Coordinates of C-alpha atoms in Angstrom, one line a residue:
Chain K
M1 CA 21.7 10.0 2.2
F2 CA 21.6 10.6 -1.5
R3 CA 19.1 9.3 -4.1
D4 CA 21.2 10.7 -7.1
Q5 CA 24.5 11.8 -5.6
A6 CA 26.0 12.7 -9.0
I7 CA 23.4 15.2 -9.8
E8 CA 22.8 16.5 -6.2
T9 CA 26.4 17.3 -5.8
L10 CA 27.2 18.3 -9.4
D11 CA 29.7 21.2 -9.4
R12 CA 28.1 24.6 -10.1
A13 CA 29.8 25.1 -13.5
A14 CA 28.4 21.8 -14.7
L15 CA 25.1 22.4 -13.2
E16 CA 24.8 25.8 -14.9
R17 CA 25.8 24.3 -18.2
L18 CA 23.0 21.7 -17.8
Q19 CA 20.6 24.6 -16.9
L20 CA 21.6 26.5 -20.0
K21 CA 21.1 23.7 -22.2
R22 CA 17.6 22.9 -20.7
L23 CA 16.6 26.6 -20.8
Q24 CA 17.5 26.9 -24.5
E25 CA 15.5 23.8 -25.2
T26 CA 12.6 25.0 -23.2
V27 CA 12.6 28.5 -25.0
R28 CA 12.8 26.8 -28.4
R29 CA 9.8 24.6 -27.5
V30 CA 7.6 27.4 -26.2
A31 CA 8.5 29.6 -29.2
A32 CA 7.4 26.8 -31.5
H33 CA 4.3 25.5 -29.7
V34 CA 2.9 28.2 -27.3
P35 CA 1.2 31.2 -29.0
F36 CA 1.2 33.1 -25.8
Y37 CA 5.0 33.0 -25.5
R38 CA 5.5 33.5 -29.3
Q39 CA 3.6 36.7 -29.0
K40 CA 5.5 37.8 -25.9
F41 CA 8.8 37.1 -27.6
A42 CA 7.7 39.2 -30.6
E43 CA 6.7 42.1 -28.3
L44 CA 10.2 42.0 -26.5
G45 CA 12.0 41.4 -29.7
V46 CA 13.7 38.3 -28.4
K47 CA 14.4 35.1 -30.4
P48 CA 15.3 31.6 -29.0
E49 CA 18.8 31.9 -30.4
D50 CA 19.3 35.1 -28.3
I51 CA 19.6 33.0 -25.2
R52 CA 23.4 32.3 -25.1
S53 CA 24.0 32.4 -21.3
L54 CA 22.0 32.2 -18.2
A55 CA 22.3 35.9 -17.8
D56 CA 20.0 36.2 -21.0
L57 CA 17.3 34.8 -18.8
R58 CA 16.5 38.5 -18.0
R59 CA 15.6 39.1 -21.6
L60 CA 12.6 36.7 -21.4
P61 CA 9.1 37.6 -20.4
F62 CA 7.6 37.0 -17.0
T63 CA 4.6 34.7 -16.5
T64 CA 2.1 35.6 -13.9
S65 CA -0.9 33.8 -12.3
A66 CA -3.1 36.2 -14.3
D67 CA -1.5 34.8 -17.5
L68 CA -2.4 31.3 -16.4
R69 CA -6.0 32.3 -15.8
A70 CA -6.2 34.2 -19.1
N71 CA -5.0 31.1 -21.0
Y72 CA -7.3 28.7 -19.1
P73 CA -7.9 25.9 -19.8
T74 CA -5.3 24.7 -22.4
G75 CA -3.7 27.9 -23.8
L76 CA -0.2 27.3 -22.4
L77 CA 0.1 23.6 -23.5
A78 CA 3.3 22.9 -25.4
V79 CA 2.3 19.4 -26.4
P80 CA -1.0 18.0 -27.9
L81 CA -3.6 17.4 -25.3
D82 CA -3.3 13.7 -26.0
D83 CA 0.2 13.6 -24.7
T84 CA -0.8 14.9 -21.3
L85 CA -1.4 12.5 -18.4
R86 CA -2.6 14.5 -15.5
L87 CA -4.4 17.6 -14.7
H88 CA -3.9 19.6 -11.4
T89 CA -5.4 22.9 -10.6
S90 CA -4.3 25.6 -8.3
S91 CA -7.2 27.2 -6.5
G92 CA -7.9 30.8 -6.8
T93 CA -9.9 32.8 -4.4
T94 CA -12.0 34.2 -7.2
G95 CA -12.9 33.0 -10.7
K96 CA -11.4 30.2 -12.6
P97 CA -8.6 28.1 -11.2
K98 CA -5.2 27.7 -12.9
A99 CA -5.1 24.5 -15.0
L100 CA -1.8 22.6 -14.9
F101 CA -1.0 19.8 -17.3
F102 CA 1.7 17.1 -16.7
S103 CA 2.9 14.7 -19.3
R104 CA 4.1 11.2 -18.3
Q105 CA 7.7 12.5 -18.1
D106 CA 6.4 15.5 -16.0
V107 CA 4.6 13.2 -13.6
D108 CA 7.7 11.1 -13.2
N109 CA 10.0 14.0 -12.7
A110 CA 7.8 15.5 -10.0
A111 CA 7.7 12.1 -8.2
E112 CA 11.4 11.7 -8.6
L113 CA 12.2 15.2 -7.1
C114 CA 9.9 14.2 -4.2
A115 CA 11.7 10.9 -3.8
R116 CA 15.0 12.8 -3.8
S117 CA 13.7 15.1 -1.1
F118 CA 12.5 12.3 1.0
V119 CA 15.8 10.3 0.8
M120 CA 17.7 13.5 1.6
T121 CA 16.1 13.5 5.1
G122 CA 16.9 9.9 5.7
I123 CA 13.7 8.2 4.5
T124 CA 14.2 4.7 3.2
Q125 CA 11.9 1.9 1.7
K126 CA 11.4 0.7 5.3
D127 CA 9.4 3.8 6.2
V128 CA 5.7 4.0 6.3
F129 CA 4.2 7.2 5.0
Q130 CA 0.8 8.5 6.0
N131 CA -0.1 11.3 3.7
M132 CA -2.4 13.8 5.4
M133 CA -2.5 16.3 2.6
T134 CA -5.7 16.8 0.5
Y135 CA -5.9 14.4 -2.3
G136 CA -7.8 15.6 -5.5
M137 CA -7.0 18.5 -7.8
F138 CA -4.4 19.9 -5.3
T139 CA -0.8 18.7 -6.0
G140 CA 0.0 18.4 -2.3
A141 CA -1.0 14.8 -1.7
L142 CA -0.6 13.1 -5.1
V143 CA 2.9 14.2 -5.9
T144 CA 4.3 13.2 -2.5
H145 CA 2.3 9.9 -2.8
Y146 CA 4.1 8.9 -6.0
G147 CA 7.4 10.3 -4.6
A148 CA 7.2 8.0 -1.5
E149 CA 6.2 5.1 -3.7
K150 CA 9.3 5.7 -5.7
V151 CA 11.4 5.3 -2.6
G152 CA 9.5 2.1 -1.9
C153 CA 7.7 3.2 1.2
L154 CA 4.3 1.8 2.3
V155 CA 1.9 4.7 1.5
I156 CA -1.3 5.3 3.4
P157 CA -3.3 7.7 1.4
A158 CA -5.3 9.1 4.5
G159 CA -6.0 12.6 3.3
P160 CA -6.5 15.3 5.9
G161 CA -8.9 15.5 8.8
N162 CA -10.7 12.7 10.7
S163 CA -8.1 12.8 13.5
E164 CA -9.5 9.7 15.2
R165 CA -8.9 7.7 12.1
Q166 CA -5.4 9.3 11.6
L167 CA -4.5 8.1 15.1
M168 CA -5.8 4.6 14.5
L169 CA -3.9 4.3 11.1
M170 CA -0.7 5.6 12.8
Q171 CA -1.1 3.1 15.6
D172 CA -2.1 0.1 13.6
F173 CA 0.4 0.5 10.7
R174 CA 3.3 2.0 12.6
T175 CA 3.5 5.2 10.5
T176 CA 6.9 6.6 10.6
F177 CA 6.4 9.8 8.6
I178 CA 3.7 12.1 7.8
H179 CA 3.0 15.0 5.3
L180 CA 0.6 17.8 6.4
T181 CA -0.1 21.4 6.7
P182 CA 1.3 23.3 9.8
S183 CA -2.2 24.2 10.9
Y184 CA -3.3 20.6 10.8
G185 CA 0.0 19.7 12.6
L186 CA -0.8 22.0 15.5
Y187 CA -4.3 20.6 15.6
L188 CA -3.1 17.1 15.6
A189 CA -0.6 17.8 18.4
T190 CA -3.5 19.1 20.6
F191 CA -5.8 16.2 19.5
L192 CA -3.1 13.6 20.8
E193 CA -2.6 15.5 24.0
K194 CA -6.4 15.7 24.6
H195 CA -6.6 11.9 24.1
G196 CA -3.7 11.1 26.3
V197 CA -1.6 9.8 23.4
D198 CA 2.2 10.4 24.0
P199 CA 3.6 10.1 20.5
R200 CA 7.1 9.2 21.7
R201 CA 5.7 6.4 23.6
D202 CA 2.6 5.2 21.7
L203 CA 3.6 5.9 18.1
A204 CA 6.3 5.1 15.7
L205 CA 6.4 8.6 14.1
R206 CA 9.9 10.0 13.3
K207 CA 9.4 12.7 10.8
A208 CA 6.9 15.1 9.6
F209 CA 7.1 17.0 6.2
V210 CA 5.2 20.2 6.7
G211 CA 4.2 22.6 4.0
A212 CA 1.5 24.1 1.7
E213 CA 1.2 27.1 4.0
P214 CA 4.0 29.4 5.2
Y215 CA 4.8 28.9 8.9
T216 CA 7.4 30.0 11.5
E217 CA 10.2 28.4 13.3
E218 CA 8.2 28.6 16.5
T219 CA 5.4 26.6 14.8
R220 CA 7.9 24.1 13.8
R221 CA 9.1 23.6 17.3
K222 CA 5.6 23.3 18.6
I223 CA 4.8 20.6 16.1
E224 CA 8.1 18.8 16.8
E225 CA 7.3 18.9 20.5
G226 CA 3.7 18.0 20.1
L227 CA 4.0 15.1 17.7
G228 CA 7.4 13.9 18.8
V229 CA 9.0 14.2 15.4
D230 CA 11.6 15.9 13.3
V231 CA 9.9 18.5 11.2
Y232 CA 11.3 19.3 7.8
N233 CA 10.2 22.3 5.9
S234 CA 9.2 21.9 2.2
Y235 CA 8.3 24.3 -0.4
G236 CA 6.3 24.0 -3.5
L237 CA 3.6 25.4 -5.6
S238 CA 1.3 23.7 -8.0
E239 CA 2.5 25.9 -10.9
M240 CA 5.9 24.2 -10.5
N241 CA 5.0 20.5 -9.7
G242 CA 3.7 21.1 -6.2
P243 CA 5.7 19.7 -3.3
G244 CA 9.2 18.4 -3.6
I245 CA 10.8 21.3 -5.5
A246 CA 12.7 22.6 -2.4
F247 CA 13.1 20.6 0.7
E248 CA 15.4 20.7 3.9
C249 CA 18.2 18.3 4.2
E250 CA 19.2 16.9 7.5
Q251 CA 21.0 20.2 8.3
K252 CA 17.5 21.8 8.4
H253 CA 19.0 25.1 7.4
G254 CA 17.2 26.3 4.2
M255 CA 15.5 24.2 1.6
H256 CA 17.6 22.9 -1.4
L257 CA 15.8 23.8 -4.6
W258 CA 16.5 21.2 -7.4
E259 CA 18.2 23.5 -9.8
D260 CA 18.6 20.8 -12.5
H261 CA 14.8 21.2 -13.0
F262 CA 14.3 24.8 -12.1
L263 CA 16.0 28.2 -12.6
I264 CA 15.5 30.6 -9.8
E265 CA 15.7 34.4 -9.5
V266 CA 14.7 36.7 -6.6
I267 CA 13.4 40.0 -7.7
D268 CA 12.0 43.2 -6.1
P269 CA 8.2 42.7 -6.8
Q270 CA 7.8 46.5 -7.5
T271 CA 10.8 47.2 -9.8
R272 CA 11.0 43.5 -11.1
E273 CA 14.8 44.0 -11.0
P274 CA 16.9 41.2 -9.2
V275 CA 17.8 41.9 -5.6
R276 CA 21.3 41.6 -4.4
D277 CA 22.6 38.1 -3.5
G278 CA 20.9 36.9 -0.2
E279 CA 18.4 39.7 0.0
A280 CA 14.7 39.0 0.3
G281 CA 12.4 39.4 -2.6
E282 CA 9.8 37.6 -4.7
L283 CA 10.9 34.1 -6.0
V284 CA 10.7 33.8 -9.7
M285 CA 11.0 30.3 -11.3
T286 CA 11.5 28.9 -14.8
T287 CA 10.9 25.2 -15.5
L288 CA 13.7 23.4 -17.2
S289 CA 12.4 20.0 -17.8
R290 CA 8.6 20.5 -18.0
A291 CA 7.2 19.0 -21.3
A292 CA 3.5 19.6 -21.1
M293 CA 3.4 23.0 -19.8
P294 CA 6.7 24.9 -19.6
L295 CA 6.6 28.2 -17.7
L296 CA 9.1 31.0 -18.1
R297 CA 10.0 33.3 -15.2
Y298 CA 6.8 32.5 -13.3
R299 CA 6.2 35.0 -10.4
T300 CA 5.4 32.9 -7.4
R301 CA 4.4 35.8 -5.1
D302 CA 6.4 34.1 -2.4
I303 CA 8.8 36.2 -0.5
T304 CA 12.2 34.5 0.4
S305 CA 15.9 34.8 -0.2
I306 CA 18.6 32.5 -1.4
L307 CA 21.3 31.2 1.0
T308 CA 24.5 31.6 -0.9
T309 CA 26.8 29.6 1.5
L310 CA 27.6 26.0 0.8
C311 CA 25.6 23.5 2.8
A312 CA 27.4 21.0 5.0
C313 CA 25.5 18.2 3.3
G314 CA 27.6 18.5 0.2
R315 CA 24.7 19.3 -2.1
T316 CA 25.4 22.2 -4.6
H317 CA 21.8 23.0 -5.3
R318 CA 21.2 26.4 -3.6
R319 CA 18.9 26.8 -0.6
L320 CA 15.8 29.0 -0.1
N321 CA 15.3 30.6 3.3
R322 CA 11.9 29.9 5.0
I323 CA 9.2 31.6 3.0
A324 CA 8.5 34.9 4.8
G325 CA 5.1 35.3 3.4
R326 CA 3.1 35.2 0.2
S327 CA 2.8 38.7 -1.2
D328 CA -0.9 37.9 -1.7
D329 CA -1.3 37.2 2.0
M330 CA 0.1 40.6 3.0
L331 CA -2.3 42.8 4.9
I332 CA -2.2 46.5 5.0
V333 CA -3.4 47.9 8.3
R334 CA -3.2 51.6 8.9
G335 CA -0.7 51.9 6.1
V336 CA 1.6 49.2 7.4
N337 CA 2.4 46.0 5.5
I338 CA 1.9 43.1 7.8
Y339 CA 2.4 39.3 7.1
P340 CA 0.3 36.9 9.2
Q341 CA 3.4 35.0 9.9
Q342 CA 4.8 37.9 12.0
I343 CA 1.7 37.6 14.2
E344 CA 2.1 33.8 14.4
R345 CA 5.7 34.2 15.5
V346 CA 4.7 36.3 18.5
L347 CA 1.8 34.1 19.5
M348 CA 3.9 30.9 19.3
A349 CA 6.6 32.3 21.4
Q350 CA 4.1 33.2 24.2
S351 CA 3.3 30.6 26.7
G352 CA -0.2 30.4 28.1
V353 CA -1.9 30.7 24.7
G354 CA -3.1 28.0 22.3
R355 CA -1.9 27.1 18.9
N356 CA -4.9 28.3 16.9
Y357 CA -5.4 32.0 16.1
Q358 CA -7.3 34.3 13.8
I359 CA -6.8 37.9 12.7
A360 CA -10.0 39.9 12.3
L361 CA -10.1 43.1 10.5
E362 CA -13.2 45.2 11.0
G363 CA -14.6 48.7 10.8
L364 CA -12.0 51.3 9.8
D365 CA -8.8 49.4 10.0
E366 CA -9.4 47.9 13.5
M367 CA -7.4 44.7 14.0
T368 CA -8.2 42.1 16.5
V369 CA -6.0 39.1 17.1
K370 CA -8.0 36.2 18.6
V371 CA -6.2 33.6 20.3
E372 CA -7.2 30.7 22.7
L373 CA -6.2 30.7 26.4
A374 CA -4.3 27.5 27.3
E375 CA -4.3 25.9 30.7
A376 CA -0.8 27.1 31.5
G377 CA -1.9 30.8 30.9
F378 CA -4.6 30.7 33.5
E379 CA -3.9 31.6 37.1
G380 CA -7.6 32.0 38.0
Q381 CA -7.7 35.8 38.2
V382 CA -9.3 38.3 35.7
E383 CA -6.5 40.8 36.4
Q384 CA -3.9 38.3 35.3
L385 CA -5.7 37.7 32.0
V386 CA -6.0 41.4 31.3
K387 CA -2.2 41.6 31.9
L388 CA -1.6 38.7 29.5
Q389 CA -3.8 40.5 26.8
N390 CA -1.9 43.7 27.3
H391 CA 1.4 42.0 27.1
L392 CA 0.6 40.2 23.9
A393 CA -0.8 43.4 22.3
E394 CA 2.5 45.1 23.2
K395 CA 4.6 42.3 21.8
L396 CA 2.6 42.4 18.6
R397 CA 3.0 46.1 18.3
T398 CA 6.8 45.8 18.5
E399 CA 6.7 43.2 15.7
I400 CA 4.1 44.7 13.3
L401 CA 4.2 48.3 14.3
V402 CA 0.4 48.5 14.8
K403 CA -1.2 47.8 18.1
P404 CA -4.0 45.3 17.7
Q405 CA -6.7 44.4 20.2
V406 CA -6.0 41.0 21.6
Q407 CA -9.0 38.8 22.5
L408 CA -8.6 35.7 24.7
L409 CA -11.0 33.0 24.0
P410 CA -11.8 29.6 25.6
P411 CA -10.1 26.6 23.8
G412 CA -12.0 25.3 20.9
S413 CA -13.8 28.6 20.1
L414 CA -11.9 29.3 16.9
P415 CA -12.7 27.2 13.8
V416 CA -10.5 24.2 13.6
S417 CA -8.6 23.8 10.3
E418 CA -7.8 20.4 9.1
G419 CA -6.6 21.6 5.8
K420 CA -5.4 25.0 4.9
A421 CA -6.2 27.5 7.7
T422 CA -8.3 30.6 7.2
R423 CA -6.3 33.0 9.4
V424 CA -7.5 36.4 8.3
I425 CA -11.2 37.5 8.3
D426 CA -11.2 40.9 6.6
K427 CA -14.5 42.7 7.1
R428 CA -13.3 46.3 6.8
K429 CA -15.4 48.9 5.3
L430 CA -12.6 50.8 3.5
Chain L
M1 CA -3.1 22.5 53.4
K2 CA -5.8 24.2 55.5
D3 CA -7.1 26.7 52.9
V4 CA -10.2 26.1 51.0
K5 CA -9.9 25.6 47.2
L6 CA -12.1 27.4 44.7
V7 CA -12.6 26.2 41.1
A8 CA -11.8 29.2 38.8
A9 CA -12.9 28.9 35.2
F10 CA -12.3 31.0 32.2
A11 CA -15.4 32.0 30.2
E12 CA -16.7 34.2 27.5
N13 CA -18.8 37.1 28.7
K14 CA -22.1 36.3 27.1
P15 CA -25.5 35.0 28.0
G16 CA -25.7 31.3 28.8
Q17 CA -22.2 30.8 30.1
V18 CA -22.9 30.2 33.7
A19 CA -25.6 27.7 32.7
R20 CA -23.0 25.8 30.6
F21 CA -20.9 25.4 33.7
T22 CA -23.6 24.6 36.1
K23 CA -25.0 21.9 33.7
I24 CA -21.7 20.1 33.7
L25 CA -21.2 20.3 37.4
A26 CA -24.8 19.1 38.0
S27 CA -24.3 16.0 35.8
A28 CA -21.0 15.3 37.6
N29 CA -23.2 15.3 40.8
I30 CA -21.2 18.2 42.4
N31 CA -22.9 20.6 44.8
I32 CA -22.3 24.3 44.3
R33 CA -22.4 26.3 47.4
W34 CA -21.1 29.7 46.2
L35 CA -20.4 31.3 42.9
T36 CA -18.9 34.7 41.8
V37 CA -18.5 36.2 38.3
A38 CA -15.9 38.7 37.5
S39 CA -15.8 40.0 34.0
T40 CA -14.1 42.5 31.9
G41 CA -15.0 43.2 28.3
P42 CA -15.4 40.1 26.4
F43 CA -14.3 37.6 29.0
G44 CA -14.5 36.8 32.7
V45 CA -13.6 34.3 35.4
M46 CA -16.1 32.4 37.4
K47 CA -15.3 30.9 40.8
F48 CA -17.1 28.1 42.4
L49 CA -17.1 26.8 45.9
V50 CA -18.1 23.2 45.5
S51 CA -18.3 19.9 47.4
D52 CA -15.4 18.4 45.5
P53 CA -13.1 20.9 43.8
K54 CA -10.8 18.3 42.2
A55 CA -13.7 16.5 40.6
A56 CA -15.3 19.7 39.5
C57 CA -12.0 20.8 37.7
Q58 CA -11.8 17.4 36.0
A59 CA -15.4 17.6 34.8
L60 CA -14.9 21.0 33.4
K61 CA -11.6 20.2 31.8
H62 CA -13.1 17.2 30.2
E63 CA -15.5 19.5 28.5
G64 CA -12.6 21.6 27.2
F65 CA -12.7 24.5 29.7
V66 CA -9.7 26.1 31.1
T67 CA -9.7 25.8 34.8
K68 CA -7.5 26.3 37.9
L69 CA -7.9 25.7 41.6
V70 CA -7.2 28.8 43.6
D71 CA -6.9 29.4 47.3
A72 CA -9.5 31.1 49.5
L73 CA -10.2 31.5 53.2
A74 CA -13.5 30.4 54.5
I75 CA -14.1 32.2 57.8
E76 CA -17.0 31.5 60.2
V77 CA -18.4 34.8 61.1
P78 CA -20.7 35.5 64.2
D79 CA -24.2 36.0 62.7
K80 CA -24.9 39.4 64.4
P81 CA -24.5 43.1 63.7
G82 CA -20.9 43.9 63.5
G83 CA -19.8 40.3 63.0
L84 CA -18.5 40.8 59.5
H85 CA -17.0 44.2 60.5
A86 CA -14.8 42.4 63.1
V87 CA -13.2 40.1 60.5
A88 CA -12.7 43.0 58.0
D89 CA -11.2 45.2 60.7
C90 CA -8.8 42.4 61.9
L91 CA -7.5 42.0 58.4
A92 CA -7.3 45.7 57.6
S93 CA -5.2 46.3 60.8
R94 CA -2.5 44.2 59.3
N95 CA -2.8 45.7 55.9
I96 CA -4.1 42.5 54.2
N97 CA -5.9 43.1 50.9
L98 CA -9.3 41.4 50.4
D99 CA -10.4 40.2 47.1
N100 CA -13.5 38.6 45.8
A101 CA -15.1 38.7 49.2
S102 CA -18.7 37.5 49.9
G103 CA -20.6 35.2 52.2
F104 CA -23.5 32.8 52.6
I105 CA -25.5 31.4 55.4
V106 CA -26.0 27.7 55.9
N107 CA -27.6 25.9 58.8
N108 CA -27.6 29.2 60.7
R109 CA -23.9 29.6 60.3
A110 CA -22.5 32.5 58.4
I111 CA -19.5 31.7 56.3
M112 CA -17.4 34.4 54.6
V113 CA -15.3 33.4 51.6
V114 CA -12.4 35.7 50.8
E115 CA -9.3 35.7 48.6
V116 CA -6.5 37.5 50.3
S117 CA -3.0 38.7 49.5
D118 CA -1.2 36.6 52.1
Y119 CA -2.9 33.5 53.3
G120 CA -0.4 32.4 56.1
L121 CA -0.6 35.9 57.6
A122 CA -4.3 36.3 57.3
R123 CA -5.1 32.9 58.8
G124 CA -2.7 33.5 61.7
I125 CA -4.2 36.8 62.6
L126 CA -7.7 35.6 62.3
Q127 CA -7.2 32.5 64.5
K128 CA -5.4 34.7 67.1
Q129 CA -8.5 36.8 67.3
G130 CA -10.6 33.8 67.9
F131 CA -12.2 33.4 64.5
R132 CA -12.7 29.9 63.0
V133 CA -11.0 29.4 59.7
L134 CA -12.5 26.4 58.1
A135 CA -10.6 23.6 56.2
Q136 CA -12.2 22.2 53.1
K137 CA -13.7 19.2 54.9
E138 CA -15.1 21.4 57.7
L139 CA -17.3 23.3 55.1
P140 CA -21.0 22.7 55.7
L141 CA -21.5 21.5 52.1

């Protein structure tokens, strides 16, 4: 299903002409209205009229999250403050957040792209949407909320957590699709199981949109199994509208990124040079339609690659592969680069252990992976548990090249996350 | 099924763990006859011989614990010197490995509870030698 078939299947040449026109307009506007970019352009000796083709994108400066913080709160605005309609922030672990402004047109575009994404997966106005993302300054809930309203769905702004109430709402209002983080999805699946709810029999759920944290195919399968739904992967970051900028279609093979609104590049994060087509690197994005706060070549820190083949659905907008990790989440243990997702992949593929996990780093680079034992993994003998631990440690070593300690815990011992999970506890004295 | 069932439960190896289990079983009105704890590093497995293994499992599961019913043999042993030796010797002669063995005395009867590598074989040999292998409902609980 298409919401805007003409633009979603626009041939590449026409799409690129549209991108160039919008890029040129964006560059002219920031040069005229944003002192930060005016100064960057001067340093690089580049003028708006130098941008004659999409290849000239590489002449433009990068924007980093540090730039956003340095220009907090209003330094990157390209319109008068009166013309802005909404403020979102992206939380930082330290210091000030990143302030992100949206004009009326920006709010509308963000919702429209979400609506496009929902319709792409088969959502119609008959659907009932229970939004389990955090409402508030975070873009996750509000942007999808307005997107689903555009489609005409009944929207239940439930927010995250309070699983008893979530269940009641899903039952009473026959919710057909939900939007939530993978960690809450796993938790909710366990919750339903514990309360004897068979989602296929007792609920009307059909689809779940899962995002805001990177996750693995194994986690997708566990959520699909546990909630009785089709899980669609979505990608977004607050700096670029939040959710709905890249979404899976019914093929579930890569996320179409809406290229009429964003220009994408994949670079080597060290050299900042583009990687070869299809290779993994850091995703860099340029807004093409943003009025209030256009961003050029924003470094997302997210590691992914672009699928270059055509999608069977007929859309011409290219697809991102599943996010392999956020370069900010990368751990370095005994000199080895490790993404938590690698550990998650191993744990999710192992029967007999639960869905929650934590990675503890202590002392001098000692790594312990804590995971809860599940009913299926217990045969009643200590020896068998030791074997399971050793087996997991060995599997992890093959995946991450460092052999961690594995610690089995009783179910419910690890903190439950109903929003974004804290997977890594780093107490190393390095 | 003639064998006795033990309730095995997974637990962290730290103070207060046994008490958490016994409290749950007490409030479920389940009598505990026998208990072993095997631990290694940060965790361990407790095994209970109780009046109603299924109900005990349910009660523990309900509180979120991981449990499993495991088999054991309950053998009535002559309460005199050499009585236990006769049982051990009988199993050793057929190369049957004993695990988690211990005993208790109730109503002047000595009961040995043991996990073995081969239940069919062990039960056969013991009965052939004249030992009584008790079924769950024959246990003096």
